[in-house]
Short mmCIF file of C-alpha atoms in Angstrom, two decimals:
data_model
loop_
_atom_site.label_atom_id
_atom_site.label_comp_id
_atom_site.label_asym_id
_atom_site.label_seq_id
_atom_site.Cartn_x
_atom_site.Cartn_y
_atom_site.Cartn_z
CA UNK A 29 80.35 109.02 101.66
CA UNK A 30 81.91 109.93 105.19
CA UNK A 31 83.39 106.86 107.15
CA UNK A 32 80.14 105.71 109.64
CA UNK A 33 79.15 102.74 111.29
CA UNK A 34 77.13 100.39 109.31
CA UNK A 35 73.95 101.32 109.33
CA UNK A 36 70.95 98.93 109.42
CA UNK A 37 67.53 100.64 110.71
CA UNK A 38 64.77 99.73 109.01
CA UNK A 39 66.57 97.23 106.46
CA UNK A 40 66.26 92.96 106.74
CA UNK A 41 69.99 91.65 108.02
CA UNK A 42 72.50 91.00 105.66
CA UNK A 43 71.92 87.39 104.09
CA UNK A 44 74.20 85.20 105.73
CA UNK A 45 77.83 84.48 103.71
CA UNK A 46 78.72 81.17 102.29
CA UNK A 47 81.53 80.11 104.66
CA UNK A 48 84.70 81.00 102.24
CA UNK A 49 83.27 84.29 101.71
CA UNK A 50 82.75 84.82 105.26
CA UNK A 51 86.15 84.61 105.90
CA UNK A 52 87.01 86.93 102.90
CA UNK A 53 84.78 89.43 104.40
CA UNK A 54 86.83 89.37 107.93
CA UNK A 55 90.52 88.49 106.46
CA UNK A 56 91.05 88.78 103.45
CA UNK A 57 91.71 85.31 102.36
CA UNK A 58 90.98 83.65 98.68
CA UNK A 59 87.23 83.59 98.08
CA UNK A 60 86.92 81.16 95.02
CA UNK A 61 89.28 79.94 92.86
CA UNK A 62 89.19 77.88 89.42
CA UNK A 63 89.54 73.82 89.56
CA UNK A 64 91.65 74.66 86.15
CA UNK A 65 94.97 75.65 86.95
CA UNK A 66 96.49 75.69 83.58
CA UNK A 67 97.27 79.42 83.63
CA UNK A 68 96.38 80.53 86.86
CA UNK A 69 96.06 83.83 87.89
CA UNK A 70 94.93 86.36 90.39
CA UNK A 71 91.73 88.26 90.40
CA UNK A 72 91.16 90.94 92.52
CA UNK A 73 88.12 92.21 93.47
CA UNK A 74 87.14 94.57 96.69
CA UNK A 75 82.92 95.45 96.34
CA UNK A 76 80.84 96.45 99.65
CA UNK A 77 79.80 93.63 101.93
CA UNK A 78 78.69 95.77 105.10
CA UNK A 79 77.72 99.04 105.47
CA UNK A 80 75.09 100.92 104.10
CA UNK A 81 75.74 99.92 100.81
CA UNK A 82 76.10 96.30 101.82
CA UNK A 83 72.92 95.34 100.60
CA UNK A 84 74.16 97.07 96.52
CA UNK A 85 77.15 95.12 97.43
CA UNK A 86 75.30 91.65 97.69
CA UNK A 87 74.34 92.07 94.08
CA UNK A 88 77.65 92.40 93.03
CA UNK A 89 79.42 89.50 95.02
CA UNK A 90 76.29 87.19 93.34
CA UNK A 91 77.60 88.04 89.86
CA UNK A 92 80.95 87.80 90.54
CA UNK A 93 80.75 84.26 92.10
CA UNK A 94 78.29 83.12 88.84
CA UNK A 95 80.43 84.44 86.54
CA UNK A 96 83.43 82.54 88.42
CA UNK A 97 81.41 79.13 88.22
CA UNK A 98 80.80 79.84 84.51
CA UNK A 99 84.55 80.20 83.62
CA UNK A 100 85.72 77.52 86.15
CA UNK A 101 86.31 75.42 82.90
CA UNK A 102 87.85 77.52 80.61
CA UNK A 103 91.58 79.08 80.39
CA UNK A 104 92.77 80.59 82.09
CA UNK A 105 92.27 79.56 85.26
CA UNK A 106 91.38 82.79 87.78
CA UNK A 107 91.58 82.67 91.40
CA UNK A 108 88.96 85.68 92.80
CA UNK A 109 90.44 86.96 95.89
CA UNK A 110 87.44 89.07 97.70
CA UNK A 111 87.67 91.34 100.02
CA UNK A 112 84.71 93.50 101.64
CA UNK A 113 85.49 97.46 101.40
CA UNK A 114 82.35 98.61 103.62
CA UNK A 115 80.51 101.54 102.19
CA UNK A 116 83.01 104.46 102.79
CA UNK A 117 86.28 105.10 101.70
CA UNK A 118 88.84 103.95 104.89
CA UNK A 119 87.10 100.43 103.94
CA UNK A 120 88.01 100.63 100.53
CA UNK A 121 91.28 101.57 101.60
CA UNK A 122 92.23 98.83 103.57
CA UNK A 123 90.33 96.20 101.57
CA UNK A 124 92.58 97.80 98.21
CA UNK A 125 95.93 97.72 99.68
CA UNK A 126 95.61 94.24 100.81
CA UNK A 127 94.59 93.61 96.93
CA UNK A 128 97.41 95.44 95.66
CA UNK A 129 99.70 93.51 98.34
CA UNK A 130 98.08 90.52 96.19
CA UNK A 131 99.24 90.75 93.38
CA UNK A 132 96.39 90.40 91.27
CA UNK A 133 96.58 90.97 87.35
CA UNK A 134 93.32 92.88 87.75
CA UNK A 135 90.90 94.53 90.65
CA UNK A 136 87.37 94.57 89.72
CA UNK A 137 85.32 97.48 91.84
CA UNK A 138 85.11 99.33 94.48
CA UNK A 139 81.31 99.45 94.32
CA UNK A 140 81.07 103.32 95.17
CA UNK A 141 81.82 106.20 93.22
CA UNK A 142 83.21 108.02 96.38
CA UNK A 143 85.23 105.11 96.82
CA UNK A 144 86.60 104.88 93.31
CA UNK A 145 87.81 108.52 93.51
CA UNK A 146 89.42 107.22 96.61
CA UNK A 147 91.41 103.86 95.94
CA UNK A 148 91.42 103.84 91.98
CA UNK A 149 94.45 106.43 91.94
CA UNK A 150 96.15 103.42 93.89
CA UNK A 151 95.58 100.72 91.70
CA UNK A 152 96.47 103.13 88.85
CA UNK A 153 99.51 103.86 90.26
CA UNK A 154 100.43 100.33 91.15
CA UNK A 155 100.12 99.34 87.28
CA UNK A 156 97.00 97.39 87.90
CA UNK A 157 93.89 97.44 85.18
CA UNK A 158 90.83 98.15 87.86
CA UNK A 159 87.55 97.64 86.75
CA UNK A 160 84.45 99.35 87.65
CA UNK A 161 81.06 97.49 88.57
CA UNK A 162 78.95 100.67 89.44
CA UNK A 163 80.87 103.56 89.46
CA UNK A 164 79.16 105.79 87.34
CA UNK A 165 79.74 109.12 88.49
CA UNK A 166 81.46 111.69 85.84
CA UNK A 167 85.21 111.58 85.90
CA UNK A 168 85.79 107.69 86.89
CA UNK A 169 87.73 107.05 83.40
CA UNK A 170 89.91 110.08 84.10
CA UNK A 171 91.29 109.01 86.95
CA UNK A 172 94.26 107.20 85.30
CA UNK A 173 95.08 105.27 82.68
CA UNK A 174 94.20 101.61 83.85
CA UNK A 175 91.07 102.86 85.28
CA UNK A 176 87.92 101.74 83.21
CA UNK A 177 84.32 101.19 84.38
CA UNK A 178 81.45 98.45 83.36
CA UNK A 179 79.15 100.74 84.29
CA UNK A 180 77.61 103.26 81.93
CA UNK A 181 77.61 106.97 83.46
CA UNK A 182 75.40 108.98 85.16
CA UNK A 183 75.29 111.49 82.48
CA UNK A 184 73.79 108.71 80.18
CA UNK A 185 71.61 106.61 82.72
CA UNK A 186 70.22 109.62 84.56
CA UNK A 187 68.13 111.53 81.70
CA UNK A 188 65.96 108.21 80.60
CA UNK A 189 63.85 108.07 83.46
CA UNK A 190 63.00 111.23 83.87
CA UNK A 191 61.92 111.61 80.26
CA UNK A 192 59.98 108.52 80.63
CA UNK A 193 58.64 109.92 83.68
CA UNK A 194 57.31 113.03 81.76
CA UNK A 195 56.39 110.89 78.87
CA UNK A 196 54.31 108.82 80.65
CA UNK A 197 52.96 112.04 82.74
CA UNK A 198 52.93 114.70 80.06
CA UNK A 199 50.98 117.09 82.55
CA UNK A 200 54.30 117.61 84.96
CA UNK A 201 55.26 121.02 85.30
CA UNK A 202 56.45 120.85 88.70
CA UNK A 203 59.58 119.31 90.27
CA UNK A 204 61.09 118.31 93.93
CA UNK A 205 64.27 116.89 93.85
CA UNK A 206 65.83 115.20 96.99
CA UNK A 207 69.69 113.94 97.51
CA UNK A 208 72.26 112.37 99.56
CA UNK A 209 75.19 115.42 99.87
CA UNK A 210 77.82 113.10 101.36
CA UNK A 211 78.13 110.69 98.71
CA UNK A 212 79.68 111.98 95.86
CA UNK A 213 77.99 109.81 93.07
CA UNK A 214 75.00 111.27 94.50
CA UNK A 215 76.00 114.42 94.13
CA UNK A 216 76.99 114.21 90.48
CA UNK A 217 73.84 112.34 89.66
CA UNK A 218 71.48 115.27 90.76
CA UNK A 219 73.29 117.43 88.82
CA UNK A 220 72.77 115.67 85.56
CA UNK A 221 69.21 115.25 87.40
CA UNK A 222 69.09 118.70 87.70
CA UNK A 223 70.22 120.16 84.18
CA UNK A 224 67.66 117.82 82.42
CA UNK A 225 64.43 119.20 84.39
CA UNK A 226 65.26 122.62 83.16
CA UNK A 227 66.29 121.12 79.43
CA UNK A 228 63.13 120.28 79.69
CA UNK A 229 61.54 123.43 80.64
CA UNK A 230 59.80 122.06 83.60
CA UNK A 231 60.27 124.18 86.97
CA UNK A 232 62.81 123.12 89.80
CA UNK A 233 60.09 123.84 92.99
CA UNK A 234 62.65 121.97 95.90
CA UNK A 235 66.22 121.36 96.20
CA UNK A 236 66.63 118.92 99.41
CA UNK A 237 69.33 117.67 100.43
CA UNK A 238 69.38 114.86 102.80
CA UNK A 239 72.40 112.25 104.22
CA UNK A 240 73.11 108.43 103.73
CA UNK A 241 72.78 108.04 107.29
CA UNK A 242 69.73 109.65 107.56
CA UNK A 243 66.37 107.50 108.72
CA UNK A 244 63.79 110.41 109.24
CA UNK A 245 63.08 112.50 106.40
CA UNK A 246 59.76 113.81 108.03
CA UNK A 247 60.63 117.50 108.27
CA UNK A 248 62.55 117.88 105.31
CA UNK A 249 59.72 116.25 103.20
CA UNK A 250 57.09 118.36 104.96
CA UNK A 251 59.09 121.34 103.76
CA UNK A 252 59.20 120.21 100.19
CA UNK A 253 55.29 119.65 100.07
CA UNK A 254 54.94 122.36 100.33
CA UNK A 255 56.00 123.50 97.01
CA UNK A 256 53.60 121.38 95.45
CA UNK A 257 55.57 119.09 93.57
CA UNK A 258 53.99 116.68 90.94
CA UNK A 259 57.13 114.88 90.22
CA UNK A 260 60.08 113.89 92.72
CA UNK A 261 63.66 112.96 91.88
CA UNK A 262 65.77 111.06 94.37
CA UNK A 263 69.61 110.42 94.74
CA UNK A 264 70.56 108.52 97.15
CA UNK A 265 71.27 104.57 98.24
CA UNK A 266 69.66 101.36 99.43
CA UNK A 267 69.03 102.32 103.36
CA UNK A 268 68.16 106.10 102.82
CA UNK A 269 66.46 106.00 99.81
CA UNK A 270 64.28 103.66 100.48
CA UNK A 271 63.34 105.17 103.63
CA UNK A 272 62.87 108.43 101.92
CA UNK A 273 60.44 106.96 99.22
CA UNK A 274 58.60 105.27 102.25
CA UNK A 275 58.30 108.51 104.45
CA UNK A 276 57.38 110.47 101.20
CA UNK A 277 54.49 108.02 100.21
CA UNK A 278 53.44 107.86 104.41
CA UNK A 279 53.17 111.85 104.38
CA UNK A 280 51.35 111.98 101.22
CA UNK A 281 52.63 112.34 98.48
CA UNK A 282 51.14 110.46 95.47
CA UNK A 283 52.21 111.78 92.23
CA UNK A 284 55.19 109.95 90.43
CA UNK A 285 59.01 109.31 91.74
CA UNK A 286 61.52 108.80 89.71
CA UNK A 287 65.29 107.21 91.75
CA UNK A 288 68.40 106.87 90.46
CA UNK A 289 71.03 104.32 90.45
CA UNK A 290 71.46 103.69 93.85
CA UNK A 291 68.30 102.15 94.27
CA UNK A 292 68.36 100.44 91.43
CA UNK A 293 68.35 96.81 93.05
CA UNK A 294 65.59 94.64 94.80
CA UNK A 295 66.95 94.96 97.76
CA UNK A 296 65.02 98.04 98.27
CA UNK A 297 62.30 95.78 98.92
CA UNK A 298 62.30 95.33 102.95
CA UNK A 299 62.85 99.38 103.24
CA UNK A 300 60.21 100.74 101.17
CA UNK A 301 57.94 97.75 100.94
CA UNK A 302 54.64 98.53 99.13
CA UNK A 303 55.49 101.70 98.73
CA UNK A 304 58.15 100.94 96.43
CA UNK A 305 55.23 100.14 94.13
CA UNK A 306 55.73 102.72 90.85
CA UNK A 307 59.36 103.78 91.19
CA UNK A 308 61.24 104.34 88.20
CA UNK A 309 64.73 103.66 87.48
CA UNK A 310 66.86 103.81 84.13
CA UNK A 311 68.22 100.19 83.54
CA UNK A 312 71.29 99.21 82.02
CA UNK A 313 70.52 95.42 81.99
CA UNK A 314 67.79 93.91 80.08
CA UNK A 315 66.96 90.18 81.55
CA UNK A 316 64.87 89.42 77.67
CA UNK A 317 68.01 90.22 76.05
CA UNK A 318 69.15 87.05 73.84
CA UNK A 319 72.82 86.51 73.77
CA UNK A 320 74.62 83.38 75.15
CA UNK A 321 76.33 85.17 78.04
CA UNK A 322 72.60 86.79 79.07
CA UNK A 323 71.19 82.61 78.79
CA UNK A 324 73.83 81.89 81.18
CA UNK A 325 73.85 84.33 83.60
CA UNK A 326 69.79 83.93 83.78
CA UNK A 327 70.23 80.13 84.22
CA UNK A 328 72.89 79.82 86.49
CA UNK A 329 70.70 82.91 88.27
CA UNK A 330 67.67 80.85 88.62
CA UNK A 331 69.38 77.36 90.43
CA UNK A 332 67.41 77.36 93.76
CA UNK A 333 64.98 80.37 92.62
CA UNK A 334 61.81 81.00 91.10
CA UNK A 335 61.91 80.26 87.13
CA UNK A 336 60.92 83.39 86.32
CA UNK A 337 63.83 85.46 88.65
CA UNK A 338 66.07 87.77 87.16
CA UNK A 339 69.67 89.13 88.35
CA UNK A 340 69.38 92.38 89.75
CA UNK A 341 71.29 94.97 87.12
CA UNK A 342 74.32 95.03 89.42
CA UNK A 343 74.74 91.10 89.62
CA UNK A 344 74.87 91.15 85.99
CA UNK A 345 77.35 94.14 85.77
CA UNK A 346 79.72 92.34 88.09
CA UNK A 347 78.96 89.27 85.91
CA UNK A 348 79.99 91.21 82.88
CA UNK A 349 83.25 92.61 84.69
CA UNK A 350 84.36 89.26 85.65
CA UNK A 351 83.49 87.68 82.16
CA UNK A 352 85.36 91.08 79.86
CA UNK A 353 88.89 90.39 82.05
CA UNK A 354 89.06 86.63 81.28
CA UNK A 355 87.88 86.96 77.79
CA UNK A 356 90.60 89.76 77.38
CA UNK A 357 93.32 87.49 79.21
CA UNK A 358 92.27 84.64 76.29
CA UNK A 359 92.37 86.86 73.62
CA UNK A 360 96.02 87.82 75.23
CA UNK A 361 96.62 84.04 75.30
CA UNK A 362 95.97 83.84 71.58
CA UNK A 363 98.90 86.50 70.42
CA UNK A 364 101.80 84.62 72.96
CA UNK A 365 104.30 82.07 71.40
CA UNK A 366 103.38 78.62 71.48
CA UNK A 367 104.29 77.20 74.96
CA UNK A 368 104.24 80.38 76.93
CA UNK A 369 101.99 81.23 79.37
CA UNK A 370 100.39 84.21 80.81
CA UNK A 371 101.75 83.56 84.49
CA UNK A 372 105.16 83.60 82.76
CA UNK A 373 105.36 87.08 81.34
CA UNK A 374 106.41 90.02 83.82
CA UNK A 375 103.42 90.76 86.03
CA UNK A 376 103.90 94.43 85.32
CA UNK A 377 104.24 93.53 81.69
CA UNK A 378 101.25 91.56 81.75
CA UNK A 379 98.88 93.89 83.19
CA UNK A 380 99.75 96.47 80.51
CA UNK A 381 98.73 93.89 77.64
CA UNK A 382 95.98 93.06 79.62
CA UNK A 383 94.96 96.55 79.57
CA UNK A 384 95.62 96.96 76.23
CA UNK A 385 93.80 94.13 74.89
CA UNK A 386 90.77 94.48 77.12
CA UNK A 387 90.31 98.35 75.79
CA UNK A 388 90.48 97.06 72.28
CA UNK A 389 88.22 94.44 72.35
CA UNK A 390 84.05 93.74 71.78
CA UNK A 391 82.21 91.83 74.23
CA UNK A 392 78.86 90.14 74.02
CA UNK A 393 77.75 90.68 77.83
CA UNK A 394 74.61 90.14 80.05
CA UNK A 395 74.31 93.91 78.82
CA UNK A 396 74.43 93.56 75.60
CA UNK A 397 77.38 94.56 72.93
CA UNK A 398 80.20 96.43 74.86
CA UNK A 399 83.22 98.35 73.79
CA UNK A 400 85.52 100.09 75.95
CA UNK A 401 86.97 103.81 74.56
CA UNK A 402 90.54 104.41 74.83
CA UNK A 403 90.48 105.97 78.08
CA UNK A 404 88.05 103.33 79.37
CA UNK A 405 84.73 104.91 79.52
CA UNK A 406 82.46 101.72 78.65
CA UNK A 407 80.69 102.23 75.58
CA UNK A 408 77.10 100.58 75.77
CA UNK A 409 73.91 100.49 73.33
CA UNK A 410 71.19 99.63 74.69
CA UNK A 411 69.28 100.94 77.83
CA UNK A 412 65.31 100.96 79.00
CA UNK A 413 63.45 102.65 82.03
CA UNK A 414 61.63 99.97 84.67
CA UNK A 415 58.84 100.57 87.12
CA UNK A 416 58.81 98.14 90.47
CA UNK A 417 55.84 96.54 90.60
CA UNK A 418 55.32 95.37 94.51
CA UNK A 419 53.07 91.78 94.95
CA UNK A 420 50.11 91.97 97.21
CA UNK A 421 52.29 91.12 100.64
CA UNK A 422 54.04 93.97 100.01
CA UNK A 423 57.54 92.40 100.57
CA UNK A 424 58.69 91.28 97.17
CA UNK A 425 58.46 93.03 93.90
CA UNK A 426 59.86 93.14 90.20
CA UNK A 427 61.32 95.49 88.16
CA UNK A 428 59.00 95.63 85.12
CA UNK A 429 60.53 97.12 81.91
CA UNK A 430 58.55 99.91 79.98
CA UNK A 431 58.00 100.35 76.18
#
């Protein structure tokens, strides 16, 4: 997306920072760091903190600092340096040189497509593995080789909820899409969006396109009404999405929506409130599933919540980022001589067996088995398609998985 001002209409303020991640978010300083210091090492990771994508971004930095409690014990040691990107690329910019400047052994993010096209090329050409949390637009992989992703793409994700959408609506014939054009994962995803209505053989009635910064869709809405749509399709993020969904439901419209991943957090709550009530979203993290990473994710999740809360998906792919570099960096451990360390081998050399290692290896993650191909394109099983379900105040809500 275009560099703007942060834009907060309509949306609950940004939860207040814990205070060493408050002064990551300004400076640049070390967020969190390990209390083992055996092999310590720097970990990198620049994810939206402000912005219209702050509130995706929240997610993120709540899995990243679980999964750093979690590993606290275990070698070796990782120190997470954080540092807030905003929500358009000069942020990520600025936030990814001073990473670089760091010199981490790994980056995890940025937490935009548009922004990984951006500042991945950089880390790639500095020789640093950087990992993304929810980039999942096409061509992220490509962008070099020690760029891989956590996050499974758009041209997998996308596709589920709309055929869920038609499953469970088997009348549809008619459909509206809407979509943010100055945000490129956007973009991609209502193309894949796009191509599956018509593999489908249903009829493409609107094609709206709309901006991130927008707040009132009212005209562009009325306009697509008019075409009669019984099914509507929306790309976009937190802020206008959620807006859009409101407006849509305000004006009229009734019949079922389907969103992609950009809303795909709670944190779409405060925007569309009760009207968020029936959205669909493909989901790439299950909170049932039963694996020992999932069990401690969900309880370290639920300290100071409700018993029954779940991570949004993001939390647990940041979770799952964080948790694939150090179990890559001990399965590097494993292979050295006895009595060397990781900090002791070349940094440059020791990103490239990090790299290496990390692409070769299985993980057993909050989202399920994952495998990396060689180029770094995650490789992920299993996947299922969630309705919100708002409470009676209209202010909270859960994502409720479907058969």
């Amino acid at each position: 997306m275009a560099p703007q001002q942060p834009h907060r209409s309509l949306l609950h303020p940004l939860r207040p920072l814990p205070l060493a991640l408050a002064v990551v978010a300004l400076g640049g300083v070390l967020a969190s760091c390990s209390s083992n210091r055996g092999d310590q090492l720097r970990l990198g990771a620049g994810i939206a903190l402000t912005g219209n994508g702050g509130l995706l971004g929240q997610d993120a930095r709540t899995g990243l600092d679980l999964a750093r409690q979690q590993f606290a014990a275990k070698q070796p040691g990782l120190e997470l340096q954080l540092e807030d990107t905003g929500s358009d690329e000069a942020g990520a910019t600025v936030a990814f040189r001073r990473l670089i400047n760091a010199k981490p052994v790994a980056i995890v993010g940025p937490s935009f497509s548009q922004q990984g096209f951006a500042v991945m090329p950089m880390a790639d050409r500095a020789g640093i593995p950087v990992i993304g949390v929810s980039t999942t637009a096409e061509g992220i992989p490509q962008i070099g080789r020690f760029v891989a992703r956590v996050a499974s793409p758009v041209t997998v994700i996308a596709p589920r909820s709309l055929a869920k959408a038609v499953q469970l609506n088997p009348g549809i014939r008619r459909v509206a899409v809407f979509f943010a054009q100055d945000d490129v994962f956007c973009t991609s995803e209502t193309q894949i969006f796009q191509k599956a209505i018509r593999a489908k053989g249903l009829e493409l009635v609107a094609v709206q396109r709309t901006s991130v910064s927008d707040t009132d869709f009212q005209i562009p809405i009325t306009n697509v009404l008019r075409s009669r749509p019984q099914l509507v399709v929306i790309s976009a993020l937190v802020s206008d999405g959620g807006n859009l969904v409101r407006q849509l439901r305000e004006l009229g419209y009734t019949g079922p929506i389907v969103a992609g991943n950009g809303l795909n957090t709670p944190n779409i709550y405060p925007v569309c409130q009760r009207h968020c009530d029936g959205l669909m979203i493909t989901q790439a993290y299950n909170p049932s599933l039963n694996n020992a990473s999932n069990r401690s994710l969900l309880a370290a999740f639920r300290k100071g919540r409700p018993a029954d809360a779940v991570p949004p998906q993001v939390t647990a792919q940041a979770f799952t980022a964080y948790q694939v570099v150090h179990e890559a960096l001990a399965s590097l451990k494993t292979t050295l001589p006895q009595g060397t360390s990781l900090p002791s081998l070349p940094l440059g050399e020791l990103r490239q067996r990090l790299l290496k290692t990390m692409l070769a290896g299985t993980y057993q993650t909050p989202l399920g088995e994952l495998r990396f191909s060689p180029e770094g394109e995650v490789l992920q099983r299993d996947f299922s398609v969630a309705r919100v379900s708002m409470a009676a105040d209209g202010r909270s809500g859960r994502f409720v998985l479907l058969p």
